[in-house]
Coordinates of C-alpha atoms in Angstrom, one line a residue:
X1 CA 98.9 93.5 117.9
X2 CA 100.1 93.6 113.7
X3 CA 102.5 96.2 113.5
X4 CA 104.0 94.3 116.2
X5 CA 104.6 91.5 114.6
X6 CA 105.4 93.3 111.7
X7 CA 107.6 95.7 113.1
X8 CA 109.6 92.6 114.6
X9 CA 109.7 91.0 111.8
X10 CA 111.6 93.4 109.8
X11 CA 113.4 93.7 112.8
X12 CA 114.1 90.2 112.3
X13 CA 115.0 90.1 108.3
X14 CA 117.1 93.3 108.1
X15 CA 119.5 91.5 111.0
X16 CA 119.7 88.5 109.1
X17 CA 121.6 91.2 106.3
X18 CA 124.4 91.9 109.6
X19 CA 121.2 95.3 109.6
X20 CA 120.4 96.2 113.0
X21 CA 116.8 98.6 113.1
X22 CA 115.4 100.4 115.4
X23 CA 112.0 100.4 115.7
X24 CA 110.4 103.2 117.1
X25 CA 106.6 102.9 118.0
X26 CA 104.3 106.1 117.8
X27 CA 100.9 105.4 118.5
X28 CA 98.4 107.8 117.3
X29 CA 95.6 107.4 120.2
X30 CA 98.3 109.5 122.6
X31 CA 98.8 112.2 120.4
X32 CA 94.4 112.3 119.5
X33 CA 93.7 116.2 120.5
X34 CA 96.9 117.1 119.0
X35 CA 95.3 115.7 115.8
X36 CA 92.7 117.2 115.8
X37 CA 93.9 121.1 117.8
X38 CA 96.6 121.2 114.2
X39 CA 93.5 120.4 112.5
X40 CA 91.6 123.6 113.2
X41 CA 94.3 125.6 114.2
X42 CA 97.3 124.4 112.4
X43 CA 99.6 124.4 114.6
X44 CA 101.5 121.9 116.0
X45 CA 102.0 121.3 119.7
X46 CA 105.7 120.2 121.7
X47 CA 103.9 116.6 121.9
X48 CA 103.2 116.1 118.0
X49 CA 105.6 118.3 116.6
X50 CA 107.9 115.5 118.4
X51 CA 106.0 112.7 116.8
X52 CA 106.9 114.3 113.0
X53 CA 110.8 114.1 113.7
X54 CA 110.7 110.9 114.5
X55 CA 108.4 110.7 112.1
X56 CA 110.8 112.5 109.0
X57 CA 113.8 110.8 111.1
X58 CA 113.3 107.4 109.3
X59 CA 114.4 105.8 106.7
X60 CA 110.9 103.8 106.2
X61 CA 107.9 103.6 108.0
X62 CA 105.1 100.8 108.6
X63 CA 101.8 101.9 108.9
X64 CA 99.1 99.9 110.2
X65 CA 95.2 101.0 110.9
X66 CA 91.8 99.3 111.6
X67 CA 88.9 99.6 109.3
X68 CA 86.0 101.8 110.1
X69 CA 82.7 101.6 107.9
X70 CA 85.0 100.3 104.8
X71 CA 88.0 103.2 105.2
X72 CA 91.0 103.6 107.5
X73 CA 90.2 105.0 110.6
X74 CA 89.7 108.7 111.3
X75 CA 93.0 109.7 113.1
X76 CA 95.4 107.8 110.8
X77 CA 94.1 110.1 107.8
X78 CA 93.6 112.7 110.1
X79 CA 97.3 112.5 110.8
X80 CA 98.5 112.2 107.4
X81 CA 96.3 115.5 106.7
X82 CA 98.4 118.0 109.3
X83 CA 102.6 116.7 108.0
X84 CA 103.2 118.6 104.9
X85 CA 102.1 117.3 100.9
X86 CA 106.4 116.0 100.1
X87 CA 106.3 113.9 103.3
X88 CA 106.3 110.6 102.4
X89 CA 107.4 111.0 98.9
X90 CA 109.5 108.3 98.2
X91 CA 110.3 106.9 101.4
X92 CA 109.2 102.4 102.0
X93 CA 106.2 102.1 103.5
X94 CA 104.4 98.8 104.6
X95 CA 101.7 98.9 105.1
X96 CA 98.4 96.7 106.7
X97 CA 95.1 96.9 108.6
X98 CA 92.7 94.7 111.7
X99 CA 89.3 94.5 110.7
X100 CA 86.1 92.7 111.9
X101 CA 86.2 90.8 109.2
X102 CA 88.3 89.3 106.4
X103 CA 85.1 90.8 103.7
X104 CA 86.7 94.2 104.7
X105 CA 90.6 92.6 103.1
X106 CA 90.4 95.8 100.2
X107 CA 90.4 98.5 102.5
X108 CA 94.2 98.2 102.1
X109 CA 94.2 98.5 97.9
X110 CA 90.9 100.1 97.9
X111 CA 91.7 102.8 100.3
X112 CA 95.3 102.6 102.0
X113 CA 97.1 101.9 99.4
X114 CA 95.8 105.2 96.7
X115 CA 97.0 107.2 100.3
X116 CA 100.0 106.7 99.9
X117 CA 100.5 107.0 96.0
X118 CA 98.5 110.6 96.0
X119 CA 101.2 110.4 99.1
X120 CA 104.1 109.8 96.6
X121 CA 105.5 107.4 99.0
X122 CA 107.0 104.4 97.6
X123 CA 104.8 101.2 98.8
X124 CA 105.7 97.8 99.0
X125 CA 103.6 95.0 97.1
X126 CA 102.5 93.2 99.7
X127 CA 100.4 94.7 102.7
X128 CA 99.0 93.3 105.1
X129 CA 95.2 92.8 107.3
X130 CA 93.8 91.1 109.3
X131 CA 90.2 89.9 110.4
X132 CA 90.0 87.3 114.1
X133 CA 89.8 84.3 112.2
X134 CA 93.8 85.1 112.0
X135 CA 94.1 85.6 115.2
X136 CA 93.3 81.2 116.3
X137 CA 95.3 78.6 114.8
X138 CA 94.0 77.8 111.9
X139 CA 94.5 80.9 110.7
X140 CA 97.7 82.2 112.0
X141 CA 100.3 79.9 110.3
X142 CA 98.6 82.3 107.2
X143 CA 98.8 85.2 108.8
X144 CA 102.6 84.8 109.5
X145 CA 103.4 84.1 106.4
X146 CA 102.4 87.2 105.1
X147 CA 103.8 89.0 107.6
X148 CA 106.6 86.8 105.9
X149 CA 106.4 88.1 103.0
X150 CA 106.0 91.9 103.1
X151 CA 108.3 92.4 105.6
X152 CA 111.1 90.8 103.5
X153 CA 109.8 93.5 100.5
X154 CA 110.0 96.4 103.3
X155 CA 113.8 94.7 104.3
X156 CA 115.3 94.5 100.5
X157 CA 114.3 97.6 100.3
X158 CA 115.9 99.1 103.3
X159 CA 118.8 96.5 102.9
X160 CA 119.8 97.6 99.8
X161 CA 119.9 101.3 100.2
X162 CA 122.1 100.9 103.4
X163 CA 124.7 97.9 101.7
X164 CA 124.3 101.5 99.4
X165 CA 126.4 104.0 101.6
X166 CA 122.6 105.9 100.6
X167 CA 121.2 105.2 104.5
X168 CA 120.4 108.3 106.1
X169 CA 123.0 111.5 108.1
X170 CA 122.8 110.4 111.9
X171 CA 122.9 106.8 110.9
X172 CA 126.7 104.9 111.0
X173 CA 126.5 101.9 108.9
X174 CA 131.0 102.1 109.4
X175 CA 130.5 99.7 111.9
X176 CA 127.9 98.1 112.3
X177 CA 124.6 99.1 109.7
X178 CA 121.1 101.1 111.3
X179 CA 118.1 101.7 110.2
X180 CA 115.0 103.2 112.1
X181 CA 111.4 102.2 110.9
X182 CA 108.4 104.4 113.0
X183 CA 105.8 101.1 113.2
X184 CA 102.1 104.4 113.3
X185 CA 99.7 102.9 115.8
X186 CA 95.8 104.8 115.1
X187 CA 93.0 103.8 116.2
X188 CA 92.1 101.6 119.9
X189 CA 93.0 98.5 117.9
X190 CA 96.4 99.1 117.3
X191 CA 99.8 100.3 115.3
X192 CA 100.4 101.5 112.5
X193 CA 104.6 102.4 107.9
X194 CA 107.2 98.0 95.9
X195 CA 107.6 101.2 93.3
X196 CA 109.8 104.2 92.9
X197 CA 111.7 106.2 94.4
X198 CA 114.5 103.7 96.6
X199 CA 117.1 106.1 94.6
X200 CA 118.0 109.2 95.9
X201 CA 116.2 108.5 98.5
X202 CA 118.6 110.3 101.1
X203 CA 118.2 113.5 99.3
X204 CA 114.1 113.6 99.5
X205 CA 114.9 113.3 103.1
X206 CA 117.2 116.3 103.1
X207 CA 114.7 117.8 101.0
X208 CA 111.5 117.2 103.8
X209 CA 114.2 118.9 106.8
X210 CA 113.4 121.8 105.5
X211 CA 109.7 122.0 105.0
X212 CA 107.2 122.9 107.6
X213 CA 106.2 119.2 108.6
X214 CA 103.0 121.1 109.9
X215 CA 99.6 121.7 108.2
X216 CA 99.0 124.5 106.5
X217 CA 95.6 126.5 105.7
X218 CA 93.7 125.3 103.7
X219 CA 94.0 127.6 100.4
X220 CA 98.4 127.2 100.8
X221 CA 97.9 123.5 100.5
X222 CA 95.5 123.8 97.6
X223 CA 97.5 126.2 95.2
X224 CA 100.7 123.6 96.4
X225 CA 98.4 120.2 95.8
X226 CA 97.6 122.8 92.5
X227 CA 100.6 123.4 91.3
X228 CA 102.1 119.3 91.6

């Protein structure tokens, strides 16, 4: 529900700037077995490979996870573990989380933001957390404001790239500018998507197409990490 609202708001704000956004929603629950198998074998089956390519083709990401034990869900983390370490380099990311209490809102900056910072994603300054009280009549307006603020930041980044003519290949910007943003879902509750990395993001995306997007043997992954 939260991921859907965030995605819809990004689409609305981009539409106001004459940009049509295509939202590709990915619910990681549907690929939990594939992700687990890839973690063990290092091999991504056809279904997971398709998901990886859909994410690779995106101009931005909206990522939302339920909160478990004061952190992101294991499924959410495992999905990023099976990707090439350079996969999110420079990609604009708006993220959020849900939880049973507002006391868990620190998960945004204590767990999720460090994850995307390590992956060198271009994270938005605003993140969105939603707890049960946010869905009541009293909390709805506050949640809507936070969603609008975060969506506005992502839309602004994507609009600058689009208007500058740096929308990744395969997107027709001559007549009807468009951009894609996947929403990744993890866990049983919700779906999952400003700093540096805006300039040159198209080139980084082209580089990602040559990367191995699936998990690597531990020794190889460790060597790559130490070399960074």
